[in-house]
Short mmCIF file of C-alpha atoms in Angstrom, two decimals:
data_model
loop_
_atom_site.label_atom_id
_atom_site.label_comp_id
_atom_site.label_asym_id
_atom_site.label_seq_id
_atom_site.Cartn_x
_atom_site.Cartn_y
_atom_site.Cartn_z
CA UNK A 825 -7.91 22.86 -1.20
CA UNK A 826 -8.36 19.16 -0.22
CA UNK A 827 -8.03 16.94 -2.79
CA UNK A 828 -9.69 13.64 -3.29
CA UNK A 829 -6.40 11.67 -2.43
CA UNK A 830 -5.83 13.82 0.02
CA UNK A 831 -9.22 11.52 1.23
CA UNK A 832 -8.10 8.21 3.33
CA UNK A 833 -9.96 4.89 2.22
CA UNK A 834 -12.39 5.30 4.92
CA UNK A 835 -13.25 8.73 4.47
CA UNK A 836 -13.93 8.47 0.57
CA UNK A 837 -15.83 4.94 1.14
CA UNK A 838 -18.02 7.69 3.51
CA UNK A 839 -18.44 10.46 0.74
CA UNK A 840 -19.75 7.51 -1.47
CA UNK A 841 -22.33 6.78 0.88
CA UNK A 842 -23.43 10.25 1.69
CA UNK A 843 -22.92 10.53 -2.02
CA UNK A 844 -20.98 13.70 -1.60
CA UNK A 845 -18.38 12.07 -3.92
CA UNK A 846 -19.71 9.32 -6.61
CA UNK A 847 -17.36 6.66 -7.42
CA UNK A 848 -16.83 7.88 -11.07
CA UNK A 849 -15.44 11.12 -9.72
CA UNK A 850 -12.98 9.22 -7.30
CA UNK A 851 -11.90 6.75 -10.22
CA UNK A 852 -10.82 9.46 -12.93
CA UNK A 853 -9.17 11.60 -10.64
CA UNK A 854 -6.81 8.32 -9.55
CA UNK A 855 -6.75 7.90 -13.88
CA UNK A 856 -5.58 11.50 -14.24
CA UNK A 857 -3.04 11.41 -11.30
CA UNK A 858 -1.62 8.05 -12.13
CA UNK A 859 -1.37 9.54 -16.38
CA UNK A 860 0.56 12.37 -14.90
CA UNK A 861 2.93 10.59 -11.97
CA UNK A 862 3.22 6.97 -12.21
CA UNK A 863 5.94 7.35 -15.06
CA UNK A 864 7.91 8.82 -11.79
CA UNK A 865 7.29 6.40 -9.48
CA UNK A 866 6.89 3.06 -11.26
CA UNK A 867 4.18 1.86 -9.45
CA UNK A 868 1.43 0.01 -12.18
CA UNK A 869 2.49 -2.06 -14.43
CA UNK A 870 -1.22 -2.47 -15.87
CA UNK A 871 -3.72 0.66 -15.46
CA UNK A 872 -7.26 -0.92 -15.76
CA UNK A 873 -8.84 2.07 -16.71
CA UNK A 874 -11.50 0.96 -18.58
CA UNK A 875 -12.62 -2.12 -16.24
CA UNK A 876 -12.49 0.59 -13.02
CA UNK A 877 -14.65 3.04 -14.78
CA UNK A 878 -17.26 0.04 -15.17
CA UNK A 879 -16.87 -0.74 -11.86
CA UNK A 880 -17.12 2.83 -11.22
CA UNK A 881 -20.69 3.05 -12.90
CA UNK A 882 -21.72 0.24 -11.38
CA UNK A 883 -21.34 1.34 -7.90
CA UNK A 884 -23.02 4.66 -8.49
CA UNK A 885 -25.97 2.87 -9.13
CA UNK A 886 -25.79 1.03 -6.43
CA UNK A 887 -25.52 4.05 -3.52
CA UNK A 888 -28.45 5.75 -5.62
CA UNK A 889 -31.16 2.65 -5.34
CA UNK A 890 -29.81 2.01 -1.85
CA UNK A 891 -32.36 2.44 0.91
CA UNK A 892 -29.92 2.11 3.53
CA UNK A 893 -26.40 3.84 2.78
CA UNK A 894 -25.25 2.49 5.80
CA UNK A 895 -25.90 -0.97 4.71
CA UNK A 896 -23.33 -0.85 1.70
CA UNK A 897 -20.12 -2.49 1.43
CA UNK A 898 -17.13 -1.06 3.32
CA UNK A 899 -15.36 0.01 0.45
CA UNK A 900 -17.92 0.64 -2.14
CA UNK A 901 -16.05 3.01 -4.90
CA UNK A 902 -12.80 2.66 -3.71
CA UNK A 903 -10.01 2.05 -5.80
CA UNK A 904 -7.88 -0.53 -4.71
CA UNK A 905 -4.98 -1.71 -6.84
CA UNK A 906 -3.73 -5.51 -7.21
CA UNK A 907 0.05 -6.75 -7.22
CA UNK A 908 0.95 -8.71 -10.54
CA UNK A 909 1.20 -11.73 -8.07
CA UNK A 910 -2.24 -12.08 -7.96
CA UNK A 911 -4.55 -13.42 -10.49
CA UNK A 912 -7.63 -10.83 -12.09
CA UNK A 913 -10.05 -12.87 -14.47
CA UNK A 914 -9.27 -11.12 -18.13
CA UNK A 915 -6.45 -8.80 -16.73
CA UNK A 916 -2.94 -9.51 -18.59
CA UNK A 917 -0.58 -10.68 -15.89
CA UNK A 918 3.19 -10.45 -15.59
CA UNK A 919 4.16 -12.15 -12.09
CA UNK A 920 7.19 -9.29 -12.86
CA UNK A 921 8.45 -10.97 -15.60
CA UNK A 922 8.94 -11.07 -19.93
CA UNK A 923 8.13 -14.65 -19.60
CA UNK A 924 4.71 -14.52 -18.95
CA UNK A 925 4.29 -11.16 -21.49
CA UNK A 926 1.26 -13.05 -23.03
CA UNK A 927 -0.40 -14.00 -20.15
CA UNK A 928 -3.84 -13.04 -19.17
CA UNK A 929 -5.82 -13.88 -15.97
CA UNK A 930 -7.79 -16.85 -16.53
CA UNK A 931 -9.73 -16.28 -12.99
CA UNK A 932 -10.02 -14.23 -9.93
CA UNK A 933 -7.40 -14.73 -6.75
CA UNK A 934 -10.05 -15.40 -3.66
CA UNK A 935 -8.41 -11.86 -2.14
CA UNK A 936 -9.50 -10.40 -5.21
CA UNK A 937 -12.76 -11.48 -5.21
CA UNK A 938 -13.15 -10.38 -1.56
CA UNK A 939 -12.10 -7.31 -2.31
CA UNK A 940 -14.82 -7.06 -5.04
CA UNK A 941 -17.33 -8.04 -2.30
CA UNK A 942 -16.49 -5.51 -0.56
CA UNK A 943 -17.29 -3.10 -2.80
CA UNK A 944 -13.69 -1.74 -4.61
CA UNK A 945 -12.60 -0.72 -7.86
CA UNK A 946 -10.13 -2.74 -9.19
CA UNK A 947 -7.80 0.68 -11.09
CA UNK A 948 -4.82 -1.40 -11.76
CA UNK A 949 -1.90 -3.97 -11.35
CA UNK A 950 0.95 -3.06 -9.32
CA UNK A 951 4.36 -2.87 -10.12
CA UNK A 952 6.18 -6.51 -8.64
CA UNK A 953 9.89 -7.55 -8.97
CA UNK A 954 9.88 -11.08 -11.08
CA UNK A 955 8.08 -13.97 -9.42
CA UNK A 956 7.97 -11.82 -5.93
CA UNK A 957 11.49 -12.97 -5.05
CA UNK A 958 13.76 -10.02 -4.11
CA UNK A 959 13.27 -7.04 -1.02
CA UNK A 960 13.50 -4.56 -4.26
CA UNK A 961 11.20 -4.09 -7.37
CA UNK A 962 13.12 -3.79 -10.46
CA UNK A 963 12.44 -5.67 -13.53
CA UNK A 964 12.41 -6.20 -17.50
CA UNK A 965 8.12 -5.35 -17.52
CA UNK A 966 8.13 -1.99 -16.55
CA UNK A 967 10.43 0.96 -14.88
CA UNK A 968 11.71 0.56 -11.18
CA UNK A 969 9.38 1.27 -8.63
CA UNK A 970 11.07 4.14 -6.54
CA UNK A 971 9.87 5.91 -3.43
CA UNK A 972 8.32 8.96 -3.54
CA UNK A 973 9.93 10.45 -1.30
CA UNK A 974 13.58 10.37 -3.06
CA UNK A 975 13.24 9.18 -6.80
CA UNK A 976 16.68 8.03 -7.07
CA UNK A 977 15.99 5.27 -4.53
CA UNK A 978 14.11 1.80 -4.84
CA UNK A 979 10.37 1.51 -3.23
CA UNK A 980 11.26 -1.62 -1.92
CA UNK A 981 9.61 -5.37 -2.32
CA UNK A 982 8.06 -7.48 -3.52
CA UNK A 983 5.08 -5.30 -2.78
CA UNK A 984 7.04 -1.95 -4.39
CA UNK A 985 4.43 -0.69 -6.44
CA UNK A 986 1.50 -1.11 -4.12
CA UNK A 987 3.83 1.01 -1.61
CA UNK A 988 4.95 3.50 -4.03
CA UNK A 989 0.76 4.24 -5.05
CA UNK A 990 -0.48 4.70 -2.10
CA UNK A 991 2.55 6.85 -1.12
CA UNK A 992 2.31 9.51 -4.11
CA UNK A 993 -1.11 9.28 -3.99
CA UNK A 994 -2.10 7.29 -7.01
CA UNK A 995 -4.23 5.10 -4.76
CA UNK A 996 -5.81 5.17 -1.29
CA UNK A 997 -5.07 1.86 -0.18
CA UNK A 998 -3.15 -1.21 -1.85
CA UNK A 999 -3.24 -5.15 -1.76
CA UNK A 1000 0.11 -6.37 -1.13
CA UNK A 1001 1.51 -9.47 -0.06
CA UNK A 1002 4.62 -10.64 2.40
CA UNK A 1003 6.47 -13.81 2.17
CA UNK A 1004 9.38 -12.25 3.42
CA UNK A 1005 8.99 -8.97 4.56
CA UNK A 1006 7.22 -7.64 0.93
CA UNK A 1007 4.52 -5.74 2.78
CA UNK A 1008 6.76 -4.28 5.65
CA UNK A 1009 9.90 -3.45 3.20
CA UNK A 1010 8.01 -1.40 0.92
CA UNK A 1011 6.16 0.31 3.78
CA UNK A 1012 8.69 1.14 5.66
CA UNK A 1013 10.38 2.99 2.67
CA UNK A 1014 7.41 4.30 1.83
CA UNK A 1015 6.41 5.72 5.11
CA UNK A 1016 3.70 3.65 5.35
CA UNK A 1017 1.49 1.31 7.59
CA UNK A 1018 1.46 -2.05 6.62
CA UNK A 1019 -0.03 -5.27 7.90
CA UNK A 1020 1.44 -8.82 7.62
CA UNK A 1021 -1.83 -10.79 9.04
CA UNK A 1022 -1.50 -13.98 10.67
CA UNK A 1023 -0.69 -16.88 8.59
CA UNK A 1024 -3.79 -18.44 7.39
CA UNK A 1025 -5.43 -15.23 7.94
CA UNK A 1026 -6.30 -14.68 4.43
CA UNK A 1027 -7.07 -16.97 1.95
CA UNK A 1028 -3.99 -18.06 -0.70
CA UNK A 1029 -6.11 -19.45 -3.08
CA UNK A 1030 -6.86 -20.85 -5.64
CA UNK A 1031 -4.31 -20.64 -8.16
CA UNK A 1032 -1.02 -20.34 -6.40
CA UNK A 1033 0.25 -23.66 -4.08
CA UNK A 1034 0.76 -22.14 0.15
CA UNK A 1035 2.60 -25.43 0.05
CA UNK A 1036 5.11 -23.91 3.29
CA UNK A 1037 2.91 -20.95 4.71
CA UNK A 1038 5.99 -18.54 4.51
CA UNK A 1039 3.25 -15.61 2.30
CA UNK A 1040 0.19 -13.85 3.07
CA UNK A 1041 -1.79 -11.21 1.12
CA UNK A 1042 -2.09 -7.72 3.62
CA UNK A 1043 -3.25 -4.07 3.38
CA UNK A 1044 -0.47 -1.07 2.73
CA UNK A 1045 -2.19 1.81 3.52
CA UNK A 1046 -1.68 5.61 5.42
CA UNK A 1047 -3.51 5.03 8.53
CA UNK A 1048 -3.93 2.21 10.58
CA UNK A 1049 -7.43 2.70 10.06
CA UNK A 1050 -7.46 2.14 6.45
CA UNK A 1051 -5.19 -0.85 7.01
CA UNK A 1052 -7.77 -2.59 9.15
CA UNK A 1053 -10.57 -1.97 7.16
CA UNK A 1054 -8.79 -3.93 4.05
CA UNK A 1055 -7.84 -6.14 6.19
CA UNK A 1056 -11.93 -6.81 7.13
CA UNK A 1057 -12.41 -7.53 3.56
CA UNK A 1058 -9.76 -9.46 2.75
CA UNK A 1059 -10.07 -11.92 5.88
CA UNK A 1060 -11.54 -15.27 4.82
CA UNK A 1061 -10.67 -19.10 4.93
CA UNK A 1062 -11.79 -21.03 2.07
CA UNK A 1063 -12.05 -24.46 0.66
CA UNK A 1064 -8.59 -25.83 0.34
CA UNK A 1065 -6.69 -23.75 2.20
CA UNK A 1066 -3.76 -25.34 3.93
CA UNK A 1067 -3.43 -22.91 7.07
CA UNK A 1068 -6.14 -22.01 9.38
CA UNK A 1069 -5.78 -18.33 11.61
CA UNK A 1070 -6.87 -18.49 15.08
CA UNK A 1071 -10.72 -16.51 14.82
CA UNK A 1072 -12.07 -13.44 15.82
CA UNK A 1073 -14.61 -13.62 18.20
CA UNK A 1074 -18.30 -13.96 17.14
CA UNK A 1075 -19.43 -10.27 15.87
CA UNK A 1076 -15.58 -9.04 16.08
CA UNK A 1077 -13.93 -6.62 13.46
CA UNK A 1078 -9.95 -5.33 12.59
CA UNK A 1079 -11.53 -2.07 11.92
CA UNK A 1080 -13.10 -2.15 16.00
CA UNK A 1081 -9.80 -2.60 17.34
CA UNK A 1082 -8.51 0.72 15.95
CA UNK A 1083 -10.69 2.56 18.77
CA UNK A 1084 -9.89 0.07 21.35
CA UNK A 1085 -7.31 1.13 24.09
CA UNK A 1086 -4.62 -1.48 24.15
CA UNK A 1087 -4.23 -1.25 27.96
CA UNK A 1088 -0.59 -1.39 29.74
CA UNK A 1089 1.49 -4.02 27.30
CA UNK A 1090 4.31 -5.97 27.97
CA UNK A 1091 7.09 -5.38 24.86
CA UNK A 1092 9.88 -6.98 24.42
CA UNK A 1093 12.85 -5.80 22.15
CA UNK A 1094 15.92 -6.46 20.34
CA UNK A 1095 17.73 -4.98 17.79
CA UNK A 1096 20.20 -8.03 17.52
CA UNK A 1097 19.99 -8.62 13.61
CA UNK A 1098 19.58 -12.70 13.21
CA UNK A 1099 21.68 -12.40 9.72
CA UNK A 1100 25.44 -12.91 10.35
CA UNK A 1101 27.14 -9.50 9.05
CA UNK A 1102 24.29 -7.45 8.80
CA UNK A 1103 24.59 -4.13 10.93
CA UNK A 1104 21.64 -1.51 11.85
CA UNK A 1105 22.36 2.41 9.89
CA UNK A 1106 22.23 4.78 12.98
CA UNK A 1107 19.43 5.93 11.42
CA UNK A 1108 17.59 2.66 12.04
CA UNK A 1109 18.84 2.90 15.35
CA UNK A 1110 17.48 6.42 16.03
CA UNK A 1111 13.96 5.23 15.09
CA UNK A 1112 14.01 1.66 17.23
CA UNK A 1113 15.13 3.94 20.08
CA UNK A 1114 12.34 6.87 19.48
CA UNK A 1115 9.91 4.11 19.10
CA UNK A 1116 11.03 2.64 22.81
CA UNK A 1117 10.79 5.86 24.31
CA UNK A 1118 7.59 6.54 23.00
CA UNK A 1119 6.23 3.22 24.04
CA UNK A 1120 7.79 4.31 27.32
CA UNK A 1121 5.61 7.46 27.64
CA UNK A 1122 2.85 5.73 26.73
CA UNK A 1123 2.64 3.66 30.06
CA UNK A 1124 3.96 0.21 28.48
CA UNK A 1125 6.48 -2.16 29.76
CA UNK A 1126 9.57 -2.24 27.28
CA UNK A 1127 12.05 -5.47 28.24
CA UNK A 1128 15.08 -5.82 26.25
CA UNK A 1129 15.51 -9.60 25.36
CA UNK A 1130 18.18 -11.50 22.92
CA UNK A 1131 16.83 -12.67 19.54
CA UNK A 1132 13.78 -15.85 19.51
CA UNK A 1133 15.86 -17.35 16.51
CA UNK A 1134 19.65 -17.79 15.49
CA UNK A 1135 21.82 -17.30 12.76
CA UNK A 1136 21.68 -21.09 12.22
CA UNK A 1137 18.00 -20.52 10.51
CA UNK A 1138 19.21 -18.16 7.97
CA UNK A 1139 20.40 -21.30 5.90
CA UNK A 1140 17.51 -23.17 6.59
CA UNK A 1141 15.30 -20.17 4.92
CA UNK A 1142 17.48 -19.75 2.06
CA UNK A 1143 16.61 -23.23 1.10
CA UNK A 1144 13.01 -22.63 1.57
CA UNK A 1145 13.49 -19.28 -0.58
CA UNK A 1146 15.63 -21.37 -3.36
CA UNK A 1147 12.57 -23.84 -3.75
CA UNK A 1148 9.92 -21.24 -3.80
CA UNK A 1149 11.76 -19.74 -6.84
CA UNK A 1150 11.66 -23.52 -8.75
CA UNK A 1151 7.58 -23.07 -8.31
CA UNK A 1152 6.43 -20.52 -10.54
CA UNK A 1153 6.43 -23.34 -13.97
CA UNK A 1154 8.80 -21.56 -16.95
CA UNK A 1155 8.24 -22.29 -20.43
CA UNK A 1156 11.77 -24.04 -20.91
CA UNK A 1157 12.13 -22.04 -24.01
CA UNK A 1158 11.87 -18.85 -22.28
CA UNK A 1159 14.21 -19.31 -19.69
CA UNK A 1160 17.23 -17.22 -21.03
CA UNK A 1161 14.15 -14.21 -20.42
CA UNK A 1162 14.50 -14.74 -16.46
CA UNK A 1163 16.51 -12.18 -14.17
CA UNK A 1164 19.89 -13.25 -13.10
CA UNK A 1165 18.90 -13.40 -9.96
CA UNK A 1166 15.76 -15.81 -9.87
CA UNK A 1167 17.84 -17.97 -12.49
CA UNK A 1168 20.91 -18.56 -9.77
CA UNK A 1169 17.95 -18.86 -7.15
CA UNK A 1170 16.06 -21.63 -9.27
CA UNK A 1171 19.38 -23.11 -10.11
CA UNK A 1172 19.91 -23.50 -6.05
CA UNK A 1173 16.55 -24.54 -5.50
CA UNK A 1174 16.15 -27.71 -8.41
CA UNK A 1175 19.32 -28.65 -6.91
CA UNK A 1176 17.67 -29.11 -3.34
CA UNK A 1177 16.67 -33.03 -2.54
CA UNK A 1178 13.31 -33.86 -1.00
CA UNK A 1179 15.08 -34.90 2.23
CA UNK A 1180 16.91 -31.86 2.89
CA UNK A 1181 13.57 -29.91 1.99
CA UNK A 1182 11.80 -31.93 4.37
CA UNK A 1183 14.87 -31.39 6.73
CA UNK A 1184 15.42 -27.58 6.60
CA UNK A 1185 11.50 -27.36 7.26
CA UNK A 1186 11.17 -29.79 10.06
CA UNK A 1187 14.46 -27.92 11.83
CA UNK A 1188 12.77 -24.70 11.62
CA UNK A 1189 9.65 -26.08 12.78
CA UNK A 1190 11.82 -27.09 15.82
CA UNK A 1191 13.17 -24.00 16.07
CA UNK A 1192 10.02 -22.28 16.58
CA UNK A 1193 8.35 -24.56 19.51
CA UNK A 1194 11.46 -23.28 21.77
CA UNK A 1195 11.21 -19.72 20.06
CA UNK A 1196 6.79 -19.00 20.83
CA UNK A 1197 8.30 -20.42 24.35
CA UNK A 1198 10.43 -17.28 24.45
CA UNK A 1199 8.03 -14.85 23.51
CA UNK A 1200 4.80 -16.31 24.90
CA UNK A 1201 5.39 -13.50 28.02
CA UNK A 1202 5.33 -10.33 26.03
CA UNK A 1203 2.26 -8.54 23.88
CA UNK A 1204 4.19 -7.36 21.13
CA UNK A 1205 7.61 -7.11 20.28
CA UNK A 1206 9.95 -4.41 18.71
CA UNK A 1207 12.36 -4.10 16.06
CA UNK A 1208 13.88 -1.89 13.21
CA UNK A 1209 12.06 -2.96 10.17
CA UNK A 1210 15.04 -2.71 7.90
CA UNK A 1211 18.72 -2.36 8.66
CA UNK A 1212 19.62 -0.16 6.53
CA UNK A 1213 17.59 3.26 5.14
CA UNK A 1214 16.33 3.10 1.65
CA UNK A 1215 18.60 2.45 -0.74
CA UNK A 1216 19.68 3.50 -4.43
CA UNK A 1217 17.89 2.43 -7.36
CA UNK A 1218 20.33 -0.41 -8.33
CA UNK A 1219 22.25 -1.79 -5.28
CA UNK A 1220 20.77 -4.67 -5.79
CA UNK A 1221 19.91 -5.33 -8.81
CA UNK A 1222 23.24 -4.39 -10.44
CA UNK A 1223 25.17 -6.54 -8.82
CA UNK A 1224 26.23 -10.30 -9.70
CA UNK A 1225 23.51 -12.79 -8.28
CA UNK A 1226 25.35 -13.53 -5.03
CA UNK A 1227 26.06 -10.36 -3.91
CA UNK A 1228 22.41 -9.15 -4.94
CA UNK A 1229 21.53 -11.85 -2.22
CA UNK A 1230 23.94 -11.13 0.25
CA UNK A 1231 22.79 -7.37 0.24
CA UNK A 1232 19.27 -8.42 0.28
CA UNK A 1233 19.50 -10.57 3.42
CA UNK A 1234 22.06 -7.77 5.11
CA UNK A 1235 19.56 -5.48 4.35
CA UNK A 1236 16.27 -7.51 5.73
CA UNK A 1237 17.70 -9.08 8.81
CA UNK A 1238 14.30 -8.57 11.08
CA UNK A 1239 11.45 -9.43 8.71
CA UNK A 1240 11.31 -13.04 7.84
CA UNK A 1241 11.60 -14.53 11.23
CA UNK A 1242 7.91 -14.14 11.38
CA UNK A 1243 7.21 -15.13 7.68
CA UNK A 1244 8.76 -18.79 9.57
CA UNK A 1245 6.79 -18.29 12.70
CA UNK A 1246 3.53 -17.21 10.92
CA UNK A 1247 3.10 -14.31 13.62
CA UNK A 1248 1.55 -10.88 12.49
CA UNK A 1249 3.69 -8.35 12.05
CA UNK A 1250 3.41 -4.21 11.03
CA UNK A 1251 5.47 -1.27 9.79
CA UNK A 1252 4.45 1.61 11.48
CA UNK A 1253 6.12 4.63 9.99
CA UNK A 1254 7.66 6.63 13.08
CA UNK A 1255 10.48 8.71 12.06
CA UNK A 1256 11.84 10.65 8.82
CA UNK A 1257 15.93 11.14 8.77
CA UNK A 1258 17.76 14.87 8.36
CA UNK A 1259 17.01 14.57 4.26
CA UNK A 1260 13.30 13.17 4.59
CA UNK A 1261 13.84 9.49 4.09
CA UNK A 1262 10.99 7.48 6.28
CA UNK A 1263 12.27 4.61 8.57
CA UNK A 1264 9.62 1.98 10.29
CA UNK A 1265 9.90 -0.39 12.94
CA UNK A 1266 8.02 -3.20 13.25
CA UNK A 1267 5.51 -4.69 16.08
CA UNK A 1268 5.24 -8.45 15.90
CA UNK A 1269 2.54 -10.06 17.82
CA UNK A 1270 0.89 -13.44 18.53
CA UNK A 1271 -0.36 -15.78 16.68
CA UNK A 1272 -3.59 -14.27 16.02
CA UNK A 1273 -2.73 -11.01 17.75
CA UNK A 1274 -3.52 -8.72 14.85
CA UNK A 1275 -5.92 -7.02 16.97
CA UNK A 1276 -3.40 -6.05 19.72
CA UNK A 1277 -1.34 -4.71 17.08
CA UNK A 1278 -3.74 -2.55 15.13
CA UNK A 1279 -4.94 -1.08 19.10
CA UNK A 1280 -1.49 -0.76 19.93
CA UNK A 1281 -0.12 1.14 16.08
CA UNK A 1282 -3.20 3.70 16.69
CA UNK A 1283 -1.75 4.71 20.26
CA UNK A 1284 1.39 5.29 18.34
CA UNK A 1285 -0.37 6.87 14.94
CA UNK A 1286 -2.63 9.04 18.01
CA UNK A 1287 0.52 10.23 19.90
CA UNK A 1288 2.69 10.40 16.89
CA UNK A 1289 0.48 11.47 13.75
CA UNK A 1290 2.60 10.49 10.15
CA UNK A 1291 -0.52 11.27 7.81
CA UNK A 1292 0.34 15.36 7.42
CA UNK A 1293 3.89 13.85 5.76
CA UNK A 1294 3.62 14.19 1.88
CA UNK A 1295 6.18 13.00 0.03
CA UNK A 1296 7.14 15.85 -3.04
CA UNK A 1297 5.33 14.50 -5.66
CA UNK A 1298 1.83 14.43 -3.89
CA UNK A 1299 0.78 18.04 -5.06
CA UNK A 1300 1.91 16.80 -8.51
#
């Protein structure tokens, strides 16, 4: 029997238009599913039950005085969660931490209200380590977010409860965002597809400063299709925005490029970790090296190449990182509530100068005019997206600050290059170990080669289908 998360995005935003399924049926079967499994996987921190069976209402009226069904919003009646990074007018709001326990959304993040255009249900707010600073998503708010597909292990981050819903099925899609590798971390151990767009892609605003262009709001989804599609909706530039994406062409779509063959690429590789130390789990290995042959069979041109950027960045990002954490303002007499971990990184960050801010940035801006030079001859290129498989509930978080960090950066050593470069970037979930643990690799592309990237992950998602996976609890 098919169930209605058994549905992707697409096809339940097509049932709502044929109105074979109304939105009020789609919303309380999420409710009842998320009552029943969440406390397993840790992936809301807020269920907005109430607000999406408003929504819910609202939409059925709209598909029922529509004269043209075709003419409704992409996503009308489908439930699509928020991170507690991003702002929901009148929704309490954690950022992932006890210091902001009282805090309730005084307006509506311009993703969110996109999304809202575009017809979803806004079910909940997902599960976020505190302030969006580590790879993992444990906190003081709410349980750990684990994968579903082993419960002892983390989810990821920062964007581990988005992953973890759409995973066991407590959600089609999910909003997530990436300033470091938070969309492709969580997807990858979460067996999912996930886009980081282009910076400047999709709109920051208007609450939270883009003051160095390192984060992006993105889709986590189960097909590539889906993933484009939220990426449609979410894809604006508005007032104020600091970054601007290279544009579409007049009339052009995400979702179009899905059916598009991506012709005979040129890929480069490398599986050369840029963090000093870090070293890529066989099983990593094994997927980077399924993922080449199948690239292989598929008629492209795979060119093994060294790494675009050095170890000598990695201190030059840490410093970004350390600032970041010093921008999220902290009641002074709540600071004994913060996490170990952002405290040491805040500590580290109010004790960076202007000039070496100014410095670290303007080196890696340097670095990257030699590094597009590099790459400007290939389509895509291929890595692992992690180094290491998915890991316990704990190995970071229980250990002192330093180490936390150290295991964090060992354990991300691919995905932030192109947080500095601004490139888009994807998880594409390729290969399951021996004990059903899911391992991605990433595709980075041009600047403003989301497109190619989207063609080139439905080849893979065509030749290689990951949707029949379920994790265990998905007939929960």
């Amino acid at each position: 029997m098919t169930e209605i998360h058994d549905l992707t995005a697409v096809q339940q935003a097509a049932a709502v238009r044929n109105r074979e399924l109304s939105p009020v049926e789609i919303v309380e079967h999420y409710l009842d599913r998320i009552e029943r499994v969440n406390s397993q996987v840790g992936a809301y921190v807020n269920v907005t039950g109430e607000l999406a069976r408003e929504q819910a209402r609202k939409a059925e009226r709209v598909v029922a005085e529509a004269a043209d069904p075709e003419a409704l919003p992409p996503l009308l009646g489908v439930p699509v969660p928020i991170k507690d990074l991003n702002m929901v007018q009148g929704v309490p709001m954690t950022f992932g931490s006890t210091v902001f326990d009282d805090l309730t959304g005084f307006a509506d993040d311009n993703v969110v209200t996109l999304l809202r255009d575009a017809g979803s249900i806004m079910i909940g707010k997902t599960n976020t380590p505190e302030f969006g600073l580590p790879c993992y998503t444990e906190n003081s708010v709410a349980p750990p977010a684990r994968t579903p597909w082993d419960l002892g292990r983390s989810a990821g981050g920062s964007s581990g409860g988005a992953a973890a819903a759409v995973s066991a099925g407590l959600a089609p899609v999910a909003q997530g965002s990436d300033g470091g590798g938070s969309i492709r971390i969580p997807s990858s151990v979460c067996g999912l597809f996930g886009i980081k767009p282009t910076r400047g892609r999709v709109s920051q605003g208007p609450i939270v400063p883009d003051l160095f262009g390192l984060s992006t709001n993105g889709p986590i989804a189960r097909t590539v299709r889906d993933a484009a599609v939220l990426l449609d909706a979410m894809t604006a530039q508005m007032p104020g925005d600091l970054f601007m994406a290279p544009p579409l062409p007049d009339g052009e779509s995400f979702s179009a490029y899905v059916d598009r063959a991506p012709g005979r690429l040129r890929i480069a590789r490398t599986m050369e970790p840029v963090v000093p130390g870090a070293e890529v789990h066989p099983d990593c290995a094994a997927a980077y090296e399924e993922a080449t042959s199948l690239l292989a069979e598929l008629g492209h041109e795979i060119v093994d190449v060294p790494p675009a950027f050095g170890p000598d960045l990695v201190p030059l990002f840490e410093t970004l990182w350390a600032v970041m954490a010093t921008l999220t303002p902290v009641d002074p007499t709540r600071e004994d509530r913060l996490q170990p971990l952002t405290r040491w990184l805040r500590e580290r960050g109010n004790g960076v100068t202007a000039p070496a801010l100014l410095t670290a940035h303007a080196q890696l801006q340097g670095a990257l005019r030699g590094a597009f030079t590099a790459m400007a001859d290939y389509d895509a290129i291929l890595h692992p997206t992690l180094a290491q498989p998915p890991v316990p509930i704990g190995y970071f978080h229980d250990a002192d600050p330093a180490e936390n960090f150290e295991r964090q950066k060992r354990f991300t050593p691919f995905t932030s290059i192109y947080n500095i470069s601004g490139q888009p970037a994807v998880n594409v979930p390729l290969h399951w170990t021996e004990d059903g643990l899911p391992i991605g690799i990433m595709l980075a592309g041009r600047l403003g080669g989301e497109g190619t990237l989207i063609s080139l992950s439905a080849q893979l998602e065509a030749a290689r289908p990951w949707i029949s996976r379920k994790p265990p609890v998905w007939t929960a």
